[in-house]
mmCIF file of C-alpha atoms in Angstrom:
data_model
loop_
_atom_site.group_PDB
_atom_site.id
_atom_site.type_symbol
_atom_site.label_atom_id
_atom_site.label_comp_id
_atom_site.label_asym_id
_atom_site.label_seq_id
_atom_site.Cartn_x
_atom_site.Cartn_y
_atom_site.Cartn_z
ATOM 1 C CA UNK A 1 24.910 -1.955 7.226
ATOM 2 C CA UNK A 2 26.661 1.411 7.182
ATOM 3 C CA UNK A 3 25.279 4.643 5.741
ATOM 4 C CA UNK A 4 27.561 4.410 2.712
ATOM 5 C CA UNK A 5 26.248 0.942 1.888
ATOM 6 C CA UNK A 6 22.649 2.165 2.092
ATOM 7 C CA UNK A 7 23.402 5.116 -0.170
ATOM 8 C CA UNK A 8 25.117 2.861 -2.700
ATOM 9 C CA UNK A 9 22.138 0.509 -2.723
ATOM 10 C CA UNK A 10 19.707 3.351 -3.369
ATOM 11 C CA UNK A 11 21.928 4.905 -6.039
ATOM 12 C CA UNK A 12 22.075 1.617 -7.922
ATOM 13 C CA UNK A 13 18.287 1.667 -8.215
ATOM 14 C CA UNK A 14 17.921 5.386 -8.948
ATOM 15 C CA UNK A 15 16.559 6.311 -5.528
ATOM 16 C CA UNK A 16 19.029 9.105 -4.726
ATOM 17 C CA UNK A 17 18.626 12.605 -6.114
ATOM 18 C CA UNK A 18 21.293 15.224 -5.414
ATOM 19 C CA UNK A 19 22.670 13.346 -2.412
ATOM 20 C CA UNK A 20 19.394 12.521 -0.698
ATOM 21 C CA UNK A 21 16.505 10.120 -1.068
ATOM 22 C CA UNK A 22 14.398 11.423 -3.922
ATOM 23 C CA UNK A 23 11.325 13.412 -2.823
ATOM 24 C CA UNK A 24 10.515 15.409 -5.953
ATOM 25 C CA UNK A 25 7.399 15.813 -8.089
ATOM 26 C CA UNK A 26 4.919 14.678 -5.443
ATOM 27 C CA UNK A 27 1.840 13.979 -7.577
ATOM 28 C CA UNK A 28 -0.259 10.824 -7.850
ATOM 29 C CA UNK A 29 0.072 9.105 -11.211
ATOM 30 C CA UNK A 30 -2.824 10.394 -13.302
ATOM 31 C CA UNK A 31 -3.015 7.565 -15.848
ATOM 32 C CA UNK A 32 -3.215 4.966 -13.087
ATOM 33 C CA UNK A 33 -5.990 6.848 -11.294
ATOM 34 C CA UNK A 34 -7.890 7.274 -14.539
ATOM 35 C CA UNK A 35 -7.770 3.524 -15.154
ATOM 36 C CA UNK A 36 -9.280 2.735 -11.746
ATOM 37 C CA UNK A 37 -11.956 5.403 -12.148
ATOM 38 C CA UNK A 38 -12.827 4.160 -15.625
ATOM 39 C CA UNK A 39 -13.025 0.477 -14.669
ATOM 40 C CA UNK A 40 -14.213 0.773 -11.058
ATOM 41 C CA UNK A 41 -17.149 -1.625 -11.383
ATOM 42 C CA UNK A 42 -15.287 -4.333 -13.284
ATOM 43 C CA UNK A 43 -12.097 -4.046 -11.236
ATOM 44 C CA UNK A 44 -13.942 -4.071 -7.910
ATOM 45 C CA UNK A 45 -15.951 -7.159 -8.864
ATOM 46 C CA UNK A 46 -12.752 -9.008 -9.781
ATOM 47 C CA UNK A 47 -11.094 -8.115 -6.463
ATOM 48 C CA UNK A 48 -14.179 -9.083 -4.441
ATOM 49 C CA UNK A 49 -14.052 -12.577 -5.930
ATOM 50 C CA UNK A 50 -10.651 -13.331 -4.377
ATOM 51 C CA UNK A 51 -10.218 -15.814 -1.522
ATOM 52 C CA UNK A 52 -9.356 -13.821 1.604
ATOM 53 C CA UNK A 53 -9.185 -16.609 4.186
ATOM 54 C CA UNK A 54 -5.375 -16.388 4.500
ATOM 55 C CA UNK A 55 -5.481 -12.572 4.553
ATOM 56 C CA UNK A 56 -8.028 -12.696 7.363
ATOM 57 C CA UNK A 57 -5.839 -14.925 9.526
ATOM 58 C CA UNK A 58 -2.765 -12.808 8.868
ATOM 59 C CA UNK A 59 -4.608 -9.624 9.870
ATOM 60 C CA UNK A 60 -5.720 -11.172 13.162
ATOM 61 C CA UNK A 61 -2.111 -12.122 13.922
ATOM 62 C CA UNK A 62 -0.533 -8.818 12.840
ATOM 63 C CA UNK A 63 -2.806 -6.202 14.424
ATOM 64 C CA UNK A 64 -4.038 -5.939 18.039
ATOM 65 C CA UNK A 65 -7.616 -7.048 18.694
ATOM 66 C CA UNK A 66 -10.081 -4.216 18.021
ATOM 67 C CA UNK A 67 -7.185 -1.926 17.149
ATOM 68 C CA UNK A 68 -7.374 1.099 14.856
ATOM 69 C CA UNK A 69 -6.285 0.098 11.340
ATOM 70 C CA UNK A 70 -5.955 2.258 8.220
ATOM 71 C CA UNK A 71 -6.333 0.618 4.799
ATOM 72 C CA UNK A 72 -4.278 2.681 2.338
ATOM 73 C CA UNK A 73 -5.521 2.260 -1.213
ATOM 74 C CA UNK A 74 -8.841 0.817 -0.031
ATOM 75 C CA UNK A 75 -9.932 0.234 -3.626
ATOM 76 C CA UNK A 76 -13.032 -1.959 -3.823
ATOM 77 C CA UNK A 77 -13.551 -1.717 -0.061
ATOM 78 C CA UNK A 78 -13.186 -5.487 0.239
ATOM 79 C CA UNK A 79 -10.360 -5.483 2.811
ATOM 80 C CA UNK A 80 -11.804 -2.558 4.745
ATOM 81 C CA UNK A 81 -15.174 -4.297 5.064
ATOM 82 C CA UNK A 82 -13.420 -7.463 6.221
ATOM 83 C CA UNK A 83 -11.441 -5.557 8.854
ATOM 84 C CA UNK A 84 -14.689 -4.087 10.181
ATOM 85 C CA UNK A 85 -16.270 -7.538 10.311
ATOM 86 C CA UNK A 86 -13.316 -8.649 12.469
ATOM 87 C CA UNK A 87 -14.153 -5.796 14.884
ATOM 88 C CA UNK A 88 -11.174 -3.596 14.050
ATOM 89 C CA UNK A 89 -11.735 0.155 14.143
ATOM 90 C CA UNK A 90 -11.021 0.399 10.439
ATOM 91 C CA UNK A 91 -10.814 3.342 8.064
ATOM 92 C CA UNK A 92 -9.457 3.727 4.548
ATOM 93 C CA UNK A 93 -8.038 6.160 2.016
ATOM 94 C CA UNK A 94 -8.573 5.857 -1.731
ATOM 95 C CA UNK A 95 -7.759 8.547 -4.328
ATOM 96 C CA UNK A 96 -9.931 7.159 -7.166
ATOM 97 C CA UNK A 97 -13.437 8.585 -6.900
ATOM 98 C CA UNK A 98 -14.974 5.744 -8.884
ATOM 99 C CA UNK A 99 -13.495 3.114 -6.603
ATOM 100 C CA UNK A 100 -14.689 4.964 -3.482
ATOM 101 C CA UNK A 101 -18.221 5.150 -4.864
ATOM 102 C CA UNK A 102 -18.190 1.455 -5.807
ATOM 103 C CA UNK A 103 -16.908 0.514 -2.349
ATOM 104 C CA UNK A 104 -19.693 2.367 -0.547
ATOM 105 C CA UNK A 105 -22.299 1.067 -2.991
ATOM 106 C CA UNK A 106 -21.245 -2.516 -2.294
ATOM 107 C CA UNK A 107 -20.520 -2.085 1.417
ATOM 108 C CA UNK A 108 -22.819 0.623 2.831
ATOM 109 C CA UNK A 109 -21.121 0.234 6.229
ATOM 110 C CA UNK A 110 -18.105 2.013 4.734
ATOM 111 C CA UNK A 111 -19.966 5.312 4.385
ATOM 112 C CA UNK A 112 -17.890 7.987 6.134
ATOM 113 C CA UNK A 113 -14.917 5.633 6.545
ATOM 114 C CA UNK A 114 -13.072 6.147 3.237
ATOM 115 C CA UNK A 115 -11.177 9.402 2.775
ATOM 116 C CA UNK A 116 -10.229 10.820 -0.667
ATOM 117 C CA UNK A 117 -6.459 10.795 -0.197
ATOM 118 C CA UNK A 118 -3.612 9.172 -2.092
ATOM 119 C CA UNK A 119 0.066 8.759 -1.249
ATOM 120 C CA UNK A 120 1.917 10.620 0.041
ATOM 121 C CA UNK A 121 -0.863 11.495 2.503
ATOM 122 C CA UNK A 122 -1.231 15.290 2.770
ATOM 123 C CA UNK A 123 0.221 16.782 5.931
ATOM 124 C CA UNK A 124 -3.197 18.077 6.965
ATOM 125 C CA UNK A 125 -5.086 14.866 6.114
ATOM 126 C CA UNK A 126 -7.600 14.171 8.894
ATOM 127 C CA UNK A 127 -7.969 10.389 8.962
ATOM 128 C CA UNK A 128 -8.577 9.897 12.695
ATOM 129 C CA UNK A 129 -5.019 9.082 13.767
ATOM 130 C CA UNK A 130 -3.128 7.619 15.496
ATOM 131 C CA UNK A 131 -3.461 4.071 14.217
ATOM 132 C CA UNK A 132 -2.241 0.767 15.619
ATOM 133 C CA UNK A 133 -1.716 -0.548 12.112
ATOM 134 C CA UNK A 134 -1.582 0.421 8.458
ATOM 135 C CA UNK A 135 -2.233 -1.892 5.505
ATOM 136 C CA UNK A 136 -0.681 -0.720 2.229
ATOM 137 C CA UNK A 137 -1.420 -3.487 -0.257
ATOM 138 C CA UNK A 138 -0.767 -3.211 -4.016
ATOM 139 C CA UNK A 139 -0.158 0.547 -3.782
ATOM 140 C CA UNK A 140 3.523 1.504 -3.654
ATOM 141 C CA UNK A 141 4.286 0.056 -7.080
ATOM 142 C CA UNK A 142 1.851 2.592 -8.560
ATOM 143 C CA UNK A 143 4.008 5.484 -7.297
ATOM 144 C CA UNK A 144 6.973 7.027 -9.091
ATOM 145 C CA UNK A 145 10.244 6.216 -7.329
ATOM 146 C CA UNK A 146 10.617 9.878 -6.361
ATOM 147 C CA UNK A 147 7.551 9.629 -4.109
ATOM 148 C CA UNK A 148 8.461 6.517 -2.112
ATOM 149 C CA UNK A 149 10.239 8.121 0.840
ATOM 150 C CA UNK A 150 7.556 10.783 1.280
ATOM 151 C CA UNK A 151 4.852 8.135 1.022
ATOM 152 C CA UNK A 152 6.413 6.067 3.815
ATOM 153 C CA UNK A 153 6.994 9.179 5.939
ATOM 154 C CA UNK A 154 3.306 10.048 5.600
ATOM 155 C CA UNK A 155 2.371 6.529 6.756
ATOM 156 C CA UNK A 156 4.747 6.840 9.699
ATOM 157 C CA UNK A 157 3.000 10.043 10.682
ATOM 158 C CA UNK A 158 -0.362 8.322 11.219
ATOM 159 C CA UNK A 159 1.029 5.390 13.251
ATOM 160 C CA UNK A 160 1.429 5.282 16.990
ATOM 161 C CA UNK A 161 4.733 4.122 18.496
ATOM 162 C CA UNK A 162 5.125 0.348 17.964
ATOM 163 C CA UNK A 163 2.415 0.504 15.314
ATOM 164 C CA UNK A 164 2.569 -2.066 12.507
ATOM 165 C CA UNK A 165 3.002 -1.307 8.804
ATOM 166 C CA UNK A 166 2.092 -4.127 6.414
ATOM 167 C CA UNK A 167 3.208 -3.526 2.839
ATOM 168 C CA UNK A 168 2.519 -5.785 -0.133
ATOM 169 C CA UNK A 169 4.001 -5.107 -3.573
ATOM 170 C CA UNK A 170 4.118 -7.189 -6.717
ATOM 171 C CA UNK A 171 7.342 -8.632 -8.019
ATOM 172 C CA UNK A 172 8.409 -8.471 -11.652
ATOM 173 C CA UNK A 173 5.593 -8.028 -14.155
ATOM 174 C CA UNK A 174 5.772 -9.123 -17.790
ATOM 175 C CA UNK A 175 4.689 -6.844 -20.605
ATOM 176 C CA UNK A 176 5.655 -3.448 -19.182
ATOM 177 C CA UNK A 177 6.884 -0.809 -21.601
ATOM 178 C CA UNK A 178 9.976 1.352 -21.213
ATOM 179 C CA UNK A 179 8.034 3.682 -18.893
ATOM 180 C CA UNK A 180 7.029 0.760 -16.631
ATOM 181 C CA UNK A 181 3.402 0.876 -17.761
ATOM 182 C CA UNK A 182 1.177 -2.023 -18.721
ATOM 183 C CA UNK A 183 -1.209 -2.057 -21.686
ATOM 184 C CA UNK A 184 -3.872 -0.229 -19.644
ATOM 185 C CA UNK A 185 -1.528 2.687 -18.908
ATOM 186 C CA UNK A 186 -1.053 1.853 -15.237
ATOM 187 C CA UNK A 187 2.337 2.573 -13.694
ATOM 188 C CA UNK A 188 4.152 -0.389 -12.124
ATOM 189 C CA UNK A 189 7.427 0.876 -10.687
ATOM 190 C CA UNK A 190 9.953 -1.937 -10.377
ATOM 191 C CA UNK A 191 10.545 -2.178 -6.627
ATOM 192 C CA UNK A 192 13.499 -4.167 -5.385
ATOM 193 C CA UNK A 193 12.391 -5.647 -2.013
ATOM 194 C CA UNK A 194 15.854 -5.333 -0.466
ATOM 195 C CA UNK A 195 16.062 -1.633 -1.315
ATOM 196 C CA UNK A 196 12.509 -1.096 -0.120
ATOM 197 C CA UNK A 197 13.437 -2.635 3.241
ATOM 198 C CA UNK A 198 16.508 -0.377 3.477
ATOM 199 C CA UNK A 199 14.409 2.678 2.691
ATOM 200 C CA UNK A 200 11.750 1.898 5.284
ATOM 201 C CA UNK A 201 14.194 0.818 7.986
ATOM 202 C CA UNK A 202 16.014 4.105 7.424
ATOM 203 C CA UNK A 203 12.783 5.880 8.403
ATOM 204 C CA UNK A 204 12.714 4.377 11.932
ATOM 205 C CA UNK A 205 10.913 1.138 11.166
ATOM 206 C CA UNK A 206 12.098 -2.363 12.083
ATOM 207 C CA UNK A 207 11.443 -5.271 9.733
ATOM 208 C CA UNK A 208 9.600 -8.012 11.632
ATOM 209 C CA UNK A 209 8.794 -10.442 8.873
ATOM 210 C CA UNK A 210 9.037 -10.945 5.134
ATOM 211 C CA UNK A 211 7.225 -13.504 2.994
ATOM 212 C CA UNK A 212 6.107 -14.177 -0.572
ATOM 213 C CA UNK A 213 2.705 -15.237 -1.847
ATOM 214 C CA UNK A 214 1.238 -16.460 -5.107
ATOM 215 C CA UNK A 215 -1.099 -14.111 -6.948
ATOM 216 C CA UNK A 216 -4.664 -14.540 -5.675
ATOM 217 C CA UNK A 217 -6.080 -13.782 -9.114
ATOM 218 C CA UNK A 218 -4.272 -16.863 -10.395
ATOM 219 C CA UNK A 219 -1.675 -15.106 -12.565
ATOM 220 C CA UNK A 220 1.318 -17.506 -12.515
ATOM 221 C CA UNK A 221 3.836 -14.879 -13.653
ATOM 222 C CA UNK A 222 3.165 -12.573 -10.672
ATOM 223 C CA UNK A 223 4.185 -13.072 -7.072
ATOM 224 C CA UNK A 224 3.728 -10.736 -4.122
ATOM 225 C CA UNK A 225 6.321 -9.539 -1.624
ATOM 226 C CA UNK A 226 4.924 -8.912 1.866
ATOM 227 C CA UNK A 227 6.871 -6.811 4.369
ATOM 228 C CA UNK A 228 5.812 -6.315 7.980
ATOM 229 C CA UNK A 229 7.408 -3.475 9.945
ATOM 230 C CA UNK A 230 7.063 -1.989 13.417
ATOM 231 C CA UNK A 231 7.576 1.713 14.139
ATOM 232 C CA UNK A 232 10.434 2.349 16.538
ATOM 233 C CA UNK A 233 11.254 5.949 17.303
ATOM 234 C CA UNK A 234 8.184 7.888 16.152
#
């Protein structure tokens, strides 16, 4: 696909600002963070109850054995603890203080492994790079569209060459208001998977695989888009 086609695709979804991919107003969404801080105990318990058998097998296939993996948006600590149990050198970032505290309370082995960063990762964020893999599950849809390119660039920065980036975002969600917020105030940016692939491939990643999954909390109206990329070009 030519550069003009990519630009047209982004423009149709509002991802171009003044002739370039939008990178303005780089702040984490406050209402979304406040929700996760306010409901950290309840939300973490709900996430811990999910069946992770398929996720476990996928992780073993995607990342090299005992590789360094960063869990972006570590949340309840569930996935990070599982990665450690599979003998990955795993670390996480999570901007919500309440969720970080709940994660360490539930999984004491995570002490010192979760850093207080959100996306885009700060340029001086010390997270122990480089990593063989990055997991970014249920995170990008909480960002304003203007932050997407900078978020992916910050993930690219912590990956080694040929490192894997695994992104999971929800599809359409019912009940959002005109500002793309649900009844709790959380932001759910409507992400078109095709445009997301174009954006990430334009930042020196190659799409390796794409697949859909049912919602593991049993919500029939929500499905998840999984995108697996490999970094080519640093």
